[in-house]
CSV table of C-alpha atoms and ligand atoms in Angstrom, one decimal:
chain,number,residue,atom,x,y,z
A,107,UNK,CA,3.3,20.5,12.5
A,108,UNK,CA,1.8,16.3,12.8
A,109,UNK,CA,1.1,17.2,16.4
A,110,UNK,CA,-0.4,13.5,17.4
A,111,UNK,CA,3.3,12.2,16.0
A,112,UNK,CA,5.3,15.3,17.4
A,113,UNK,CA,6.9,14.9,21.6
A,114,UNK,CA,8.9,17.8,21.1
A,115,UNK,CA,11.5,18.7,18.3
A,116,UNK,CA,14.5,19.2,21.0
A,117,UNK,CA,16.5,17.2,18.3
A,118,UNK,CA,15.7,20.1,15.9
A,119,UNK,CA,18.1,21.8,18.1
A,120,UNK,CA,20.7,19.1,17.3
A,121,UNK,CA,19.8,19.6,13.4
A,122,UNK,CA,21.4,22.4,11.4
A,123,UNK,CA,21.4,19.0,8.1
A,124,UNK,CA,18.5,18.1,6.2
A,125,UNK,CA,17.0,14.9,7.4
A,126,UNK,CA,16.2,12.2,5.4
A,127,UNK,CA,14.1,8.8,5.9
A,128,UNK,CA,14.9,6.2,3.3
A,129,UNK,CA,13.3,3.2,3.1
A,130,UNK,CA,14.7,-0.7,1.6
A,131,UNK,CA,12.3,-3.1,0.0
A,132,UNK,CA,12.2,-6.6,0.6
A,133,UNK,CA,14.2,-6.9,-3.6
A,134,UNK,CA,16.2,-4.7,-2.3
A,135,UNK,CA,18.0,-6.3,1.1
A,136,UNK,CA,17.0,-9.3,-0.5
A,137,UNK,CA,20.8,-10.5,0.0
A,138,UNK,CA,23.5,-9.9,1.7
A,139,UNK,CA,25.4,-8.2,-1.2
A,140,UNK,CA,22.1,-6.5,-1.4
A,141,UNK,CA,22.7,-5.4,1.7
A,142,UNK,CA,25.8,-4.3,2.1
A,143,UNK,CA,24.7,-2.4,-1.3
A,144,UNK,CA,21.6,-0.2,1.0
A,145,UNK,CA,24.5,0.2,3.2
A,146,UNK,CA,26.7,2.0,1.2
A,147,UNK,CA,23.7,4.3,-0.3
A,148,UNK,CA,22.8,4.8,3.2
A,149,UNK,CA,26.6,6.0,4.5
A,150,UNK,CA,26.8,8.2,1.4
A,151,UNK,CA,23.7,10.5,2.1
A,152,UNK,CA,24.9,10.4,5.5
A,153,UNK,CA,28.7,11.8,4.7
A,154,UNK,CA,26.9,13.6,2.1
A,155,UNK,CA,25.8,15.8,5.4
A,156,UNK,CA,22.4,14.4,6.0
A,157,UNK,CA,20.9,13.0,8.8
A,158,UNK,CA,19.7,9.1,8.3
A,159,UNK,CA,16.2,7.0,9.2
A,160,UNK,CA,16.3,3.6,7.5
A,161,UNK,CA,13.7,1.9,7.2
A,162,UNK,CA,14.3,-1.6,6.3
A,163,UNK,CA,11.9,-4.6,5.2
A,164,UNK,CA,12.3,-8.3,5.5
A,165,UNK,CA,15.2,-9.4,2.9
A,166,UNK,CA,12.9,-10.9,0.3
A,167,UNK,CA,10.0,-12.4,0.5
A,168,UNK,CA,10.7,-13.1,4.2
A,169,UNK,CA,7.1,-12.4,5.5
A,170,UNK,CA,5.5,-15.0,3.4
A,171,UNK,CA,8.2,-17.5,3.7
A,172,UNK,CA,7.1,-16.7,7.2
A,173,UNK,CA,3.6,-16.9,7.2
A,174,UNK,CA,3.6,-19.5,4.5
A,175,UNK,CA,5.8,-21.4,7.9
A,176,UNK,CA,2.7,-20.3,10.9
A,177,UNK,CA,0.4,-22.6,8.3
A,178,UNK,CA,2.7,-25.6,8.6
A,179,UNK,CA,2.5,-25.7,11.9
A,180,UNK,CA,-1.4,-24.6,12.7
A,181,UNK,CA,-4.5,-24.0,10.4
A,182,UNK,CA,-6.1,-21.5,13.0
A,183,UNK,CA,-5.3,-18.3,13.3
A,184,UNK,CA,-3.0,-17.2,16.0
A,185,UNK,CA,-3.3,-13.2,15.8
A,186,UNK,CA,-1.2,-12.3,18.4
A,187,UNK,CA,1.4,-14.8,17.5
A,188,UNK,CA,1.6,-14.4,14.1
A,189,UNK,CA,2.5,-10.5,14.7
A,190,UNK,CA,5.6,-11.6,16.9
A,191,UNK,CA,6.2,-14.1,14.2
A,192,UNK,CA,6.3,-11.9,11.4
A,193,UNK,CA,8.2,-9.1,13.0
A,194,UNK,CA,11.2,-10.9,13.8
A,195,UNK,CA,11.9,-10.5,9.3
A,196,UNK,CA,12.5,-6.9,9.7
A,197,UNK,CA,14.5,-7.8,12.5
A,198,UNK,CA,16.8,-9.6,10.9
A,199,UNK,CA,18.1,-6.9,8.4
A,200,UNK,CA,17.5,-4.5,10.6
A,201,UNK,CA,20.1,-5.2,12.3
A,202,UNK,CA,22.6,-7.0,9.5
A,203,UNK,CA,22.0,-3.2,7.8
A,204,UNK,CA,23.6,-1.6,11.1
A,205,UNK,CA,26.2,-4.0,11.0
A,206,UNK,CA,26.8,-3.5,7.1
A,207,UNK,CA,26.6,0.0,7.8
A,208,UNK,CA,29.2,0.0,11.0
A,209,UNK,CA,31.3,-2.1,8.6
A,210,UNK,CA,31.9,1.3,6.6
A,211,UNK,CA,32.9,3.3,9.5
A,212,UNK,CA,29.5,5.0,10.3
A,213,UNK,CA,27.9,4.4,13.1
A,214,UNK,CA,24.9,2.7,13.2
A,215,UNK,CA,22.0,2.2,15.5
A,216,UNK,CA,18.8,-0.6,15.1
A,217,UNK,CA,15.6,-0.2,16.8
A,218,UNK,CA,13.0,-1.8,16.5
A,219,UNK,CA,9.0,-0.4,15.9
A,220,UNK,CA,8.5,-0.3,19.6
A,221,UNK,CA,11.8,1.4,20.5
A,222,UNK,CA,11.0,3.7,17.8
A,223,UNK,CA,8.2,4.0,19.8
A,224,UNK,CA,5.6,3.4,17.0
A,225,UNK,CA,2.3,3.4,18.6
A,226,UNK,CA,-0.5,1.5,17.5
A,227,UNK,CA,-4.1,0.4,17.7
A,228,UNK,CA,-4.1,-3.7,19.0
A,229,UNK,CA,-5.7,-5.3,15.9
A,230,UNK,CA,-2.9,-7.3,15.3
A,231,UNK,CA,-2.3,-8.2,11.0
A,232,UNK,CA,-4.4,-5.1,10.6
A,233,UNK,CA,-2.7,-2.6,13.7
A,234,UNK,CA,-3.2,1.5,12.5
A,235,UNK,CA,0.0,3.8,13.6
A,236,UNK,CA,-1.7,6.2,16.1
A,237,UNK,CA,0.9,8.2,17.3
A,238,UNK,CA,5.6,7.8,17.2
A,239,UNK,CA,7.5,9.0,19.4
A,240,UNK,CA,10.5,8.5,18.2
A,241,UNK,CA,12.6,9.6,21.2
A,242,UNK,CA,15.4,7.0,20.4
A,243,UNK,CA,15.4,7.8,16.6
A,244,UNK,CA,16.2,11.1,17.4
A,245,UNK,CA,18.7,10.8,20.6
A,246,UNK,CA,20.4,8.4,18.0
A,247,UNK,CA,20.4,10.6,15.4
A,248,UNK,CA,22.1,13.5,18.1
A,249,UNK,CA,24.8,11.8,18.9
A,250,UNK,CA,25.5,11.6,14.9
A,251,UNK,CA,24.6,8.0,14.1
A,252,UNK,CA,22.3,6.8,11.5
A,253,UNK,CA,18.9,5.1,12.6
A,254,UNK,CA,17.9,1.7,11.6
A,255,UNK,CA,13.8,1.5,11.7
A,256,UNK,CA,12.6,-2.6,11.4
A,257,UNK,CA,9.1,-1.6,9.0
A,258,UNK,CA,5.8,-2.6,9.0
A,259,UNK,CA,5.6,-3.2,13.1
A,260,UNK,CA,4.8,-1.2,16.2
A,261,UNK,CA,3.0,-1.7,19.5
A,262,UNK,CA,0.0,-1.8,21.2
A,263,UNK,CA,0.6,0.5,24.4
A,264,UNK,CA,-2.1,-1.0,26.3
A,265,UNK,CA,-1.5,-4.5,26.1
A,266,UNK,CA,2.0,-3.6,25.5
A,267,UNK,CA,2.1,-6.3,22.2
A,268,UNK,CA,4.1,-6.3,19.3
A,269,UNK,CA,1.9,-5.6,16.4
A,270,UNK,CA,1.9,-5.4,12.5
A,271,UNK,CA,0.7,-2.7,10.3
A,272,UNK,CA,-0.5,-5.0,7.1
A,273,UNK,CA,1.1,-6.3,4.0
A,274,UNK,CA,3.4,-3.4,2.8
A,275,UNK,CA,3.7,-1.8,5.4
A,276,UNK,CA,7.3,-0.4,5.9
A,277,UNK,CA,5.9,2.0,3.1
A,278,UNK,CA,3.8,3.3,6.0
A,279,UNK,CA,6.6,2.9,8.3
A,280,UNK,CA,8.9,4.9,6.3
A,281,UNK,CA,5.8,8.1,5.7
A,282,UNK,CA,4.7,8.3,9.3
A,283,UNK,CA,8.0,8.7,10.2
A,284,UNK,CA,9.4,11.5,8.3
A,285,UNK,CA,6.5,13.0,9.1
A,286,UNK,CA,7.1,12.2,13.2
A,287,UNK,CA,10.6,13.4,12.3
A,288,UNK,CA,9.6,16.1,10.2
A,289,UNK,CA,11.6,14.5,7.4
A,290,UNK,CA,13.0,16.8,4.8
A,291,UNK,CA,12.4,14.0,2.4
A,292,UNK,CA,11.5,10.8,2.1
A,293,UNK,CA,12.5,7.7,-0.3
A,294,UNK,CA,11.4,5.1,-1.3
A,295,UNK,CA,14.2,2.2,-2.6
A,296,UNK,CA,12.6,-0.4,-3.7
A,297,UNK,CA,12.3,-3.4,-7.6
A,298,UNK,CA,11.2,-0.5,-10.3
A,299,UNK,CA,13.0,2.8,-10.9
A,300,UNK,CA,9.4,4.4,-9.7
A,301,UNK,CA,5.8,4.6,-10.5
A,302,UNK,CA,4.6,3.1,-14.0
A,303,UNK,CA,1.3,4.2,-16.1
A,304,UNK,CA,0.9,0.4,-15.3
A,305,UNK,CA,2.4,-2.3,-13.5
A,306,UNK,CA,6.1,-2.5,-15.9
A,307,UNK,CA,5.7,-6.6,-14.5
A,308,UNK,CA,3.0,-7.0,-17.1
A,309,UNK,CA,2.8,-4.0,-19.3
A,310,UNK,CA,6.8,-4.2,-21.2
A,311,UNK,CA,5.8,-1.0,-22.6
A,312,UNK,CA,4.4,0.8,-19.2
A,313,UNK,CA,6.2,4.4,-18.6
A,314,UNK,CA,7.6,5.6,-16.0
A,315,UNK,CA,5.6,8.9,-14.2
A,316,UNK,CA,7.5,11.3,-13.2
A,317,UNK,CA,5.1,12.8,-10.6
A,318,UNK,CA,1.9,12.8,-9.0
A,319,UNK,CA,-0.8,13.5,-6.6
A,320,UNK,CA,-0.7,12.2,-3.4
A,321,UNK,CA,-5.0,12.0,-4.2
A,322,UNK,CA,-4.0,9.8,-8.4
A,323,UNK,CA,-1.4,7.4,-6.3
A,324,UNK,CA,-3.4,6.7,-3.4
A,325,UNK,CA,-6.9,5.5,-5.9
A,326,UNK,CA,-3.6,3.9,-7.4
A,327,UNK,CA,-2.5,2.5,-5.0
A,328,UNK,CA,-5.6,1.7,-3.5
A,329,UNK,CA,-6.9,-0.2,-6.9
A,330,UNK,CA,-4.4,-2.8,-6.6
A,331,UNK,CA,-0.8,-1.1,-7.9
A,332,UNK,CA,1.8,-2.0,-5.2
A,333,UNK,CA,4.6,-0.1,-5.3
A,334,UNK,CA,3.0,1.8,-2.8
A,335,UNK,CA,1.1,0.7,0.1
A,336,UNK,CA,-2.0,3.1,0.9
A,337,UNK,CA,-1.8,4.5,3.7
A,338,UNK,CA,1.6,5.2,3.4
A,339,UNK,CA,-0.2,7.9,0.8
A,340,UNK,CA,-2.6,8.7,3.6
A,341,UNK,CA,0.0,10.2,5.4
A,342,UNK,CA,1.9,11.6,3.0
A,343,UNK,CA,-0.9,13.8,2.3
A,344,UNK,CA,-1.9,14.4,5.3
A,345,UNK,CA,1.3,15.8,6.5
A,346,UNK,CA,2.3,17.2,3.2
A,347,UNK,CA,5.5,14.5,3.2
A,348,UNK,CA,6.7,14.3,-1.0
A,349,UNK,CA,7.3,10.2,-1.5
A,350,UNK,CA,10.4,9.6,-4.3
A,351,UNK,CA,9.8,6.0,-5.5
A,352,UNK,CA,13.3,5.0,-6.7
A,353,UNK,CA,15.3,2.0,-7.6
A,354,UNK,CA,17.8,0.8,-5.3
A,355,UNK,CA,19.9,-0.5,-7.7
A,356,UNK,CA,21.2,3.0,-8.9
A,357,UNK,CA,21.4,7.0,-8.7
A,358,UNK,CA,18.4,7.7,-11.5
A,359,UNK,CA,16.1,10.1,-10.4
A,360,UNK,CA,12.1,7.7,-9.8
A,361,UNK,CA,8.8,9.7,-9.0
A,362,UNK,CA,7.9,11.8,-7.0
A,363,UNK,CA,4.3,11.4,-5.3
A,364,UNK,CA,3.4,15.0,-4.0
A,365,UNK,CA,0.5,17.4,-3.4
A,366,UNK,CA,0.1,19.3,-7.2
A,367,UNK,CA,1.6,18.4,-10.3
A,368,UNK,CA,2.6,20.7,-13.8
A,369,UNK,CA,0.5,18.5,-15.7
A,370,UNK,CA,-3.3,17.3,-15.0
A,371,UNK,CA,-2.6,14.1,-17.2
A,372,UNK,CA,-6.9,12.6,-18.2
A,373,UNK,CA,-5.1,9.6,-17.9
A,374,UNK,CA,-2.5,9.0,-15.9
A,375,UNK,CA,-1.4,5.4,-15.2
A,376,UNK,CA,-4.1,1.9,-14.7
A,377,UNK,CA,-4.1,-0.5,-11.4
A,378,UNK,CA,-5.6,-3.8,-11.3
A,379,UNK,CA,-6.6,-6.2,-9.0
A,380,UNK,CA,-6.7,-9.8,-8.8
A,381,UNK,CA,-7.2,-10.0,-4.8
A,382,UNK,CA,-10.9,-9.3,-4.7
A,383,UNK,CA,-13.6,-12.1,-4.6
A,384,UNK,CA,-17.3,-10.9,-5.3
A,385,UNK,CA,-20.6,-12.8,-2.5
A,386,UNK,CA,-24.0,-12.0,-4.0
A,387,UNK,CA,-26.8,-12.7,-2.3
A,388,UNK,CA,-29.4,-13.1,-4.4
A,389,UNK,CA,-33.7,-13.0,-4.5
A,390,UNK,CA,-33.7,-10.4,-2.0
A,391,UNK,CA,-37.1,-8.8,-1.1
A,392,UNK,CA,-36.8,-5.6,-2.6
A,393,UNK,CA,-38.1,-3.2,0.2
A,394,UNK,CA,-36.2,-0.6,2.0
A,395,UNK,CA,-33.8,-0.8,4.7
A,396,UNK,CA,-32.6,-4.8,3.2
A,397,UNK,CA,-28.8,-3.3,1.9
A,398,UNK,CA,-28.2,-1.5,5.6
A,399,UNK,CA,-29.5,-5.6,7.0
A,400,UNK,CA,-26.5,-7.2,4.1
A,401,UNK,CA,-24.5,-4.4,5.0
A,402,UNK,CA,-24.1,-2.9,8.9
A,403,UNK,CA,-22.7,-6.4,9.7
A,404,UNK,CA,-20.5,-6.9,7.6
A,405,UNK,CA,-18.9,-3.8,8.8
A,406,UNK,CA,-18.9,-4.4,12.5
A,407,UNK,CA,-17.3,-6.9,12.0
A,408,UNK,CA,-14.5,-4.6,9.8
A,409,UNK,CA,-15.5,-6.1,6.2
A,410,UNK,CA,-13.9,-3.3,3.7
A,411,UNK,CA,-16.7,-3.4,1.4
A,412,UNK,CA,-14.8,-2.3,-1.6
A,413,UNK,CA,-18.1,-2.5,-5.2
A,414,UNK,CA,-21.4,-2.4,-5.2
A,415,UNK,CA,-24.2,-3.8,-7.5
A,416,UNK,CA,-27.5,-3.6,-6.7
A,417,UNK,CA,-30.3,-5.8,-10.2
A,418,UNK,CA,-33.7,-5.5,-9.4
A,419,UNK,CA,-36.0,-7.9,-11.0
A,420,UNK,CA,-39.2,-8.2,-12.3
A,421,UNK,CA,-40.6,-10.1,-9.0
A,422,UNK,CA,-40.3,-7.4,-6.1
A,423,UNK,CA,-36.9,-9.2,-5.5
A,424,UNK,CA,-33.1,-8.3,-6.0
A,425,UNK,CA,-29.4,-9.3,-6.3
A,426,UNK,CA,-27.1,-7.6,-4.7
A,427,UNK,CA,-23.4,-7.6,-4.9
A,428,UNK,CA,-20.5,-7.2,-3.7
A,429,UNK,CA,-16.9,-7.1,-3.8
A,430,UNK,CA,-14.8,-8.2,-0.7
A,431,UNK,CA,-10.6,-8.3,-0.3
A,432,UNK,CA,-9.6,-12.3,-0.2
A,433,UNK,CA,-8.7,-12.2,2.9
A,434,UNK,CA,-12.3,-11.2,4.2
A,435,UNK,CA,-14.2,-13.4,1.9
A,436,UNK,CA,-14.7,-16.2,4.3
A,437,UNK,CA,-15.8,-13.8,6.8
A,438,UNK,CA,-17.9,-12.1,4.6
A,439,UNK,CA,-19.4,-15.5,3.2
A,440,UNK,CA,-20.8,-16.2,6.3
A,441,UNK,CA,-22.1,-13.1,7.7
A,442,UNK,CA,-23.8,-12.8,3.7
A,443,UNK,CA,-25.8,-16.4,4.2
A,444,UNK,CA,-26.6,-15.4,8.0
A,445,UNK,CA,-28.2,-12.4,6.8
A,446,UNK,CA,-30.2,-14.0,3.3
A,447,UNK,CA,-30.9,-16.8,5.8
A,448,UNK,CA,-33.1,-13.3,7.9
A,449,UNK,CA,-34.8,-12.1,5.5
A,450,UNK,CA,-35.3,-14.5,3.7
A,451,UNK,CA,-32.9,-13.9,0.3
A,452,UNK,CA,-33.0,-16.8,-1.4
A,453,UNK,CA,-29.1,-17.4,-0.7
A,454,UNK,CA,-25.6,-16.1,-1.6
A,455,UNK,CA,-23.1,-16.9,-4.3
A,456,UNK,CA,-18.8,-16.3,-4.1
A,457,UNK,CA,-17.5,-16.2,-7.4
A,458,UNK,CA,-13.6,-15.4,-6.8
A,459,UNK,CA,-12.9,-15.5,-10.2
A,460,UNK,CA,-12.5,-11.9,-11.0
A,461,UNK,CA,-10.9,-9.0,-11.7
A,462,UNK,CA,-10.8,-5.9,-10.6
A,463,UNK,CA,-9.6,-3.1,-13.6
A,464,UNK,CA,-8.9,1.2,-12.4
A,465,UNK,CA,-8.2,3.9,-14.6
A,466,UNK,CA,-7.2,7.0,-12.7
A,467,UNK,CA,-6.7,10.7,-13.5
A,468,UNK,CA,-6.7,13.8,-12.2
A,469,UNK,CA,-7.6,15.4,-15.2
A,470,UNK,CA,-10.3,13.5,-15.1
A,471,UNK,CA,-12.4,16.1,-12.8
A,472,UNK,CA,-12.8,18.1,-15.7
A,473,UNK,CA,-12.7,16.1,-19.1
A,474,UNK,CA,-15.4,14.0,-19.1
A,475,UNK,CA,-15.7,10.8,-22.0
A,476,UNK,CA,-13.1,8.6,-19.9
A,477,UNK,CA,-15.5,6.3,-19.5
A,478,UNK,CA,-16.7,5.7,-22.4
A,479,UNK,CA,-13.9,5.5,-23.8
A,480,UNK,CA,-12.8,2.4,-21.0
A,481,UNK,CA,-16.1,0.9,-22.1
A,482,UNK,CA,-15.5,1.0,-25.6
A,483,UNK,CA,-12.1,-0.4,-25.7
A,484,UNK,CA,-13.3,-3.4,-23.5
A,485,UNK,CA,-15.7,-4.4,-25.5
A,486,UNK,CA,-14.0,-4.1,-28.8
A,487,UNK,CA,-11.2,-6.3,-26.6
A,488,UNK,CA,-14.3,-8.6,-26.4
A,489,UNK,CA,-14.0,-8.3,-22.7
A,490,UNK,CA,-17.4,-8.0,-20.3
A,491,UNK,CA,-17.4,-5.4,-17.6
A,492,UNK,CA,-19.7,-7.4,-14.8
A,493,UNK,CA,-19.8,-4.1,-11.9
A,494,UNK,CA,-18.7,-0.3,-12.3
A,495,UNK,CA,-17.5,1.8,-9.7
A,496,UNK,CA,-15.7,6.1,-10.3
A,497,UNK,CA,-15.1,8.9,-8.1
A,498,UNK,CA,-13.7,12.0,-9.5
A,499,UNK,CA,-10.8,10.4,-10.5
A,500,UNK,CA,-10.9,6.9,-11.3
A,501,UNK,CA,-12.6,5.1,-13.3
A,502,UNK,CA,-13.2,0.9,-12.1
A,503,UNK,CA,-14.2,-1.8,-13.9
A,504,UNK,CA,-14.6,-6.5,-12.8
A,505,UNK,CA,-14.2,-8.4,-15.5
A,506,UNK,CA,-13.3,-12.1,-15.5
A,507,UNK,CA,-10.2,-12.4,-13.7
A,508,UNK,CA,-8.0,-14.5,-17.0
A,509,UNK,CA,-8.9,-11.1,-19.0
A,510,UNK,CA,-7.2,-9.4,-16.4
A,511,UNK,CA,-3.5,-8.7,-18.7
A,512,UNK,CA,-5.4,-8.2,-21.6
A,513,UNK,CA,-8.0,-5.3,-20.4
A,514,UNK,CA,-4.6,-4.0,-19.2
A,515,UNK,CA,-3.0,-3.6,-22.0
A,516,UNK,CA,-6.0,-2.8,-24.5
A,517,UNK,CA,-7.2,0.3,-22.4
A,518,UNK,CA,-2.8,1.5,-21.5
A,519,UNK,CA,-2.5,1.2,-25.7
A,520,UNK,CA,-5.9,2.5,-25.9
A,521,UNK,CA,-5.3,5.3,-23.9
A,522,UNK,CA,-2.1,5.9,-24.9
A,523,UNK,CA,0.2,5.1,-22.6
A,524,UNK,CA,2.1,3.1,-24.4
A,525,UNK,CA,6.0,4.6,-24.0
A,526,UNK,CA,7.6,5.9,-26.8
A,527,UNK,CA,9.8,3.8,-28.7
A,528,UNK,CA,12.9,4.9,-28.1
A,529,UNK,CA,12.6,6.7,-24.4
B,111,ADP,P1,9.1,-3.1,-2.5
B,111,ADP,O1,9.3,-4.8,-1.4
B,111,ADP,O2,9.9,-2.8,-2.5
B,111,ADP,O3,7.7,-2.7,-1.1
B,111,ADP,P2,6.9,-3.7,-3.7
B,111,ADP,O4,6.7,-6.1,-4.8
B,111,ADP,O5,5.9,-4.0,-2.2
B,111,ADP,O6,8.3,-4.2,-3.5
B,111,ADP,O7,6.7,-3.1,-4.8
B,111,ADP,C1,7.6,-3.3,-5.7
B,111,ADP,C2,6.4,-3.9,-7.3
B,111,ADP,O8,5.4,-3.1,-7.0
B,111,ADP,C3,7.0,-3.4,-8.2
B,111,ADP,O9,7.7,-5.3,-8.8
B,111,ADP,C4,6.1,-4.2,-9.4
B,111,ADP,O10,5.5,-5.3,-10.4
B,111,ADP,C5,4.7,-3.4,-8.6
B,111,ADP,N1,3.7,-2.1,-9.4
B,111,ADP,C6,2.5,-2.9,-9.3
B,111,ADP,N2,2.3,-1.6,-10.2
B,111,ADP,C7,2.8,-1.1,-10.1
B,111,ADP,C8,3.0,0.6,-10.9
B,111,ADP,N3,1.9,1.2,-11.3
B,111,ADP,N4,4.5,0.9,-10.7
B,111,ADP,C9,5.1,0.3,-9.9
B,111,ADP,N5,4.8,-0.6,-9.8
B,111,ADP,C10,4.5,-1.6,-9.9
B,112,LIG,N1,7.3,-7.7,4.6
B,112,LIG,C1,6.5,-6.7,4.5
B,112,LIG,C2,5.5,-7.4,4.0
B,112,LIG,O1,6.2,-8.3,2.8
B,112,LIG,C3,6.3,-5.6,5.1
B,112,LIG,C4,7.2,-4.7,4.1
B,112,LIG,O2,8.0,-5.3,2.6
B,112,LIG,O3,6.6,-3.5,3.7
B,112,LIG,O4,4.5,-7.0,3.8
B,113,MG,MG1,6.0,-2.8,-0.9
């Protein structure tokens, strides 16, 4: 039982039926027709004898539009007010979906993240779920209602302020709620048919993956496969919630993300990420402690450093390069400059024209040689590798940003992932 999420399982008393958590992303609720379509799907699931909790995202590109509007009004950051603003996006959808369900003759009630008891840290824009009380969700279910929960948001219990969970956060809301409610399944409805061997918008011969492990999905999601937010996969893994990623436009089977898979693919998929930037502190004195001096203040500032490369030169200095997410670039650069000055380094350069391409497969744990194949394929296409990092089931390379499309396609073909012409 997910103890930190659970608070009494009294509602189980009311639960002779299966409980399904369904999440609908922005494209799936982009306009009135789609909202009615989503309502019909939810009602269908409820009328088949299931309890249903639906988690919804802001309509279409609603969150992007609100972010842009905030920037037009002010170029300063206002974390608390930005969260107040952004949570409104999901709130619009939840009410509309509830109305559409009621119009189909089924009782439905909508709840904000705060009303649903989603308690988070106070870190605006990047809050983490600490606990889900879900009392009102259980009450609604016990009264036979469909409960709609606004995704991507929660409340900090100490300040009572609303928070958001980071972009894509409705996925995390859905899987965490599924864990808190001990749901029988969690379905993520989106604008693609499932998780593909590469982003289907980039690679038209990408194939839908039938099933993959949490571990693989976590690596793909963290490497830029935007179809699931990494934190949602972590919840799935921690609480053993199988996640079914599927299309909101038809009934076909999608992709199951779960503990174990039948086949242990050597290469399951390829992800890419163009959002990272590279910071280099150059001509750093090559003495013990310099790496700690560079990375400690970055850690304190909460900068999520990804890849690190250190090149030693012959004159007793070294260049330290690392990649950071776009949103941390300004603070990382400022910190790096300060540190460079303090330790007598040559200075700091920033490169935003990089991209990362990542190959993932659980079979890499036992099968060697994938890295060599990856490097050869990139070399044959004249693509220079600037940084490399690996885990037991992943290999990532940083390349020039304008080469990433070619790199993904070449690796997809070269590593044998292209979909058969007739499938
Ligand atoms: P939603 O609004 O439903 O949450 P997202 O836009 O967040 O949808 O995620 C779906 C998108 O993820 C797809 O349209 C696709 O372009 C992108 N994507 C990236 N990598 C993959 C992948 N490996 N498999 C499927 N979709 C992917
Ligand atoms: N609406 C939020 C976003 O666009 C959350 C989500 O869609 O998952 O990031
Ligand atoms: Mg999403």
